[in-house]
PDB file of C-alpha atoms in Angstrom:
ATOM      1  CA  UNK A   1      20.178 -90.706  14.681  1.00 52.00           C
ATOM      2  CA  UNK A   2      22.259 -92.415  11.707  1.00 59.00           C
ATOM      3  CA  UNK A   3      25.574 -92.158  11.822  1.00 72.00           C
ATOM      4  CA  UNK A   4      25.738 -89.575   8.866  1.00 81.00           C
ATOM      5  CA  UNK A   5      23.710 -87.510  10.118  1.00 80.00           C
ATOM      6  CA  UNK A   6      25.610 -86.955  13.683  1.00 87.00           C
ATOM      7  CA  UNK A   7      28.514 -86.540  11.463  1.00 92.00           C
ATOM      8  CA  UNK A   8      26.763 -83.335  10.213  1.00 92.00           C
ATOM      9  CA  UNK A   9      25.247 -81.860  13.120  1.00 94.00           C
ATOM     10  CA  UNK A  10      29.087 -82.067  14.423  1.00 94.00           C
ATOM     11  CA  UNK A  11      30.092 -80.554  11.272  1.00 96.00           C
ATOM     12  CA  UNK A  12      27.560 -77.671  11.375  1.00 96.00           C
ATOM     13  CA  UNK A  13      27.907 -77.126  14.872  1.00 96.00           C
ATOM     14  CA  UNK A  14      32.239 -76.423  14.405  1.00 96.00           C
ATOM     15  CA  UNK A  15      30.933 -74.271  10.846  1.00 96.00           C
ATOM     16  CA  UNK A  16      28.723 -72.063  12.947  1.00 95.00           C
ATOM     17  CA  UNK A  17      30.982 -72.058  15.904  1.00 96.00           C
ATOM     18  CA  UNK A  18      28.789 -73.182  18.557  1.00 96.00           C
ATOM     19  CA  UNK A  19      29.583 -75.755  21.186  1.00 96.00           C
ATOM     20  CA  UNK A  20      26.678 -78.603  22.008  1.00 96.00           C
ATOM     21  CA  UNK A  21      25.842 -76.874  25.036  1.00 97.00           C
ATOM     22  CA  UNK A  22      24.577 -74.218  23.223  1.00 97.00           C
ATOM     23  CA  UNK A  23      22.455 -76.388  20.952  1.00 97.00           C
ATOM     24  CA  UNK A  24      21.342 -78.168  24.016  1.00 97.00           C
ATOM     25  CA  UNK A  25      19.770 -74.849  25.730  1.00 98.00           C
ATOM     26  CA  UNK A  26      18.185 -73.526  22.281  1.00 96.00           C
ATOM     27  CA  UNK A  27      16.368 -77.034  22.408  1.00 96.00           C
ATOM     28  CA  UNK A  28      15.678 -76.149  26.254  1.00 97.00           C
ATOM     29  CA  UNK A  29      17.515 -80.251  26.891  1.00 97.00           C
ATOM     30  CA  UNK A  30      20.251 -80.967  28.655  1.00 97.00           C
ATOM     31  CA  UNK A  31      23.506 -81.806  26.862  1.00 97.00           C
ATOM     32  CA  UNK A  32      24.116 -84.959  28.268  1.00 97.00           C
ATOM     33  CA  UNK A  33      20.566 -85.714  26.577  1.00 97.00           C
ATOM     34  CA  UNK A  34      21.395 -84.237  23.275  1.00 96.00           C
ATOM     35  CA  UNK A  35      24.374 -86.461  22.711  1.00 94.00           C
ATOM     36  CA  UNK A  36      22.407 -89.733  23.682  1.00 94.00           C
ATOM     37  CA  UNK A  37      20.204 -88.554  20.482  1.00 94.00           C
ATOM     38  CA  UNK A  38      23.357 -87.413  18.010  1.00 92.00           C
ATOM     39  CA  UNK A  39      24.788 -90.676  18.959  1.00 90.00           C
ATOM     40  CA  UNK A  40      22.167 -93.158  18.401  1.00 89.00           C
ATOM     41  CA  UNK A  41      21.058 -93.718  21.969  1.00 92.00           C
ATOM     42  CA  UNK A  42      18.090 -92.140  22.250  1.00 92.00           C
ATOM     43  CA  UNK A  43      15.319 -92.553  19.189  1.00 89.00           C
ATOM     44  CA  UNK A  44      12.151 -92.460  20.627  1.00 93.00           C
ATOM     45  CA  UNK A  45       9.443 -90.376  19.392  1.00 96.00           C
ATOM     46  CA  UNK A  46      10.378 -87.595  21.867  1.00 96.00           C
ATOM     47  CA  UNK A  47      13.915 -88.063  20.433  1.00 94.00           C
ATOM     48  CA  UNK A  48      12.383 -87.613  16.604  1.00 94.00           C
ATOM     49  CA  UNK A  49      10.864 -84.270  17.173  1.00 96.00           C
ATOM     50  CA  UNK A  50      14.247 -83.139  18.646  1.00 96.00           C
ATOM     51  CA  UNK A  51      16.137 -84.575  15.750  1.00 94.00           C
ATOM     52  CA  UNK A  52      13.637 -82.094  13.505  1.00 95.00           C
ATOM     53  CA  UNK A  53      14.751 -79.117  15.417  1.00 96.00           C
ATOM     54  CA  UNK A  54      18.380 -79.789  15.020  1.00 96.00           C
ATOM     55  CA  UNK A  55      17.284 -79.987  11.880  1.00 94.00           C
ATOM     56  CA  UNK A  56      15.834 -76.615  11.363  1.00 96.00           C
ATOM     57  CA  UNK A  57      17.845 -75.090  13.619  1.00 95.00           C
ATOM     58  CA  UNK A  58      21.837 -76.005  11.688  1.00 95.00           C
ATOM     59  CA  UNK A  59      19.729 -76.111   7.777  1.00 93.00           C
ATOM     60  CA  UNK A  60      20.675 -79.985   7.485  1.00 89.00           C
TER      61      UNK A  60
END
């Protein structure tokens, strides 16, 4: 995930007032997992499709 974007799903995620761990269990992964992908360390094709939920899910 660029560097941006993480930037935003941070900054969406303090707007809507919802902690990672929530964002985590609407995407039914675990958080740890979730920040390997905002961060950059996870970008496999699994990884993608997650990246278009977050996505959807915070309107970015």
């Amino acid at each position: 995930m660029p560097e941006d974007l993480s930037i935003r799903v941070r900054s969406e995620l303090y707007k809507k007032k919802m902690k990672q761990k929530e964002l985590a269990a609407i995407l039914g992964i675990s958080n740890a997992y979730l920040s390997d992908i905002i961060n950059g360390r996870k970008d496999g094709p699994k990884a993608q499709e997650h990246v278009k939920h977050i996505r959807k899910i915070l309107s970015i």
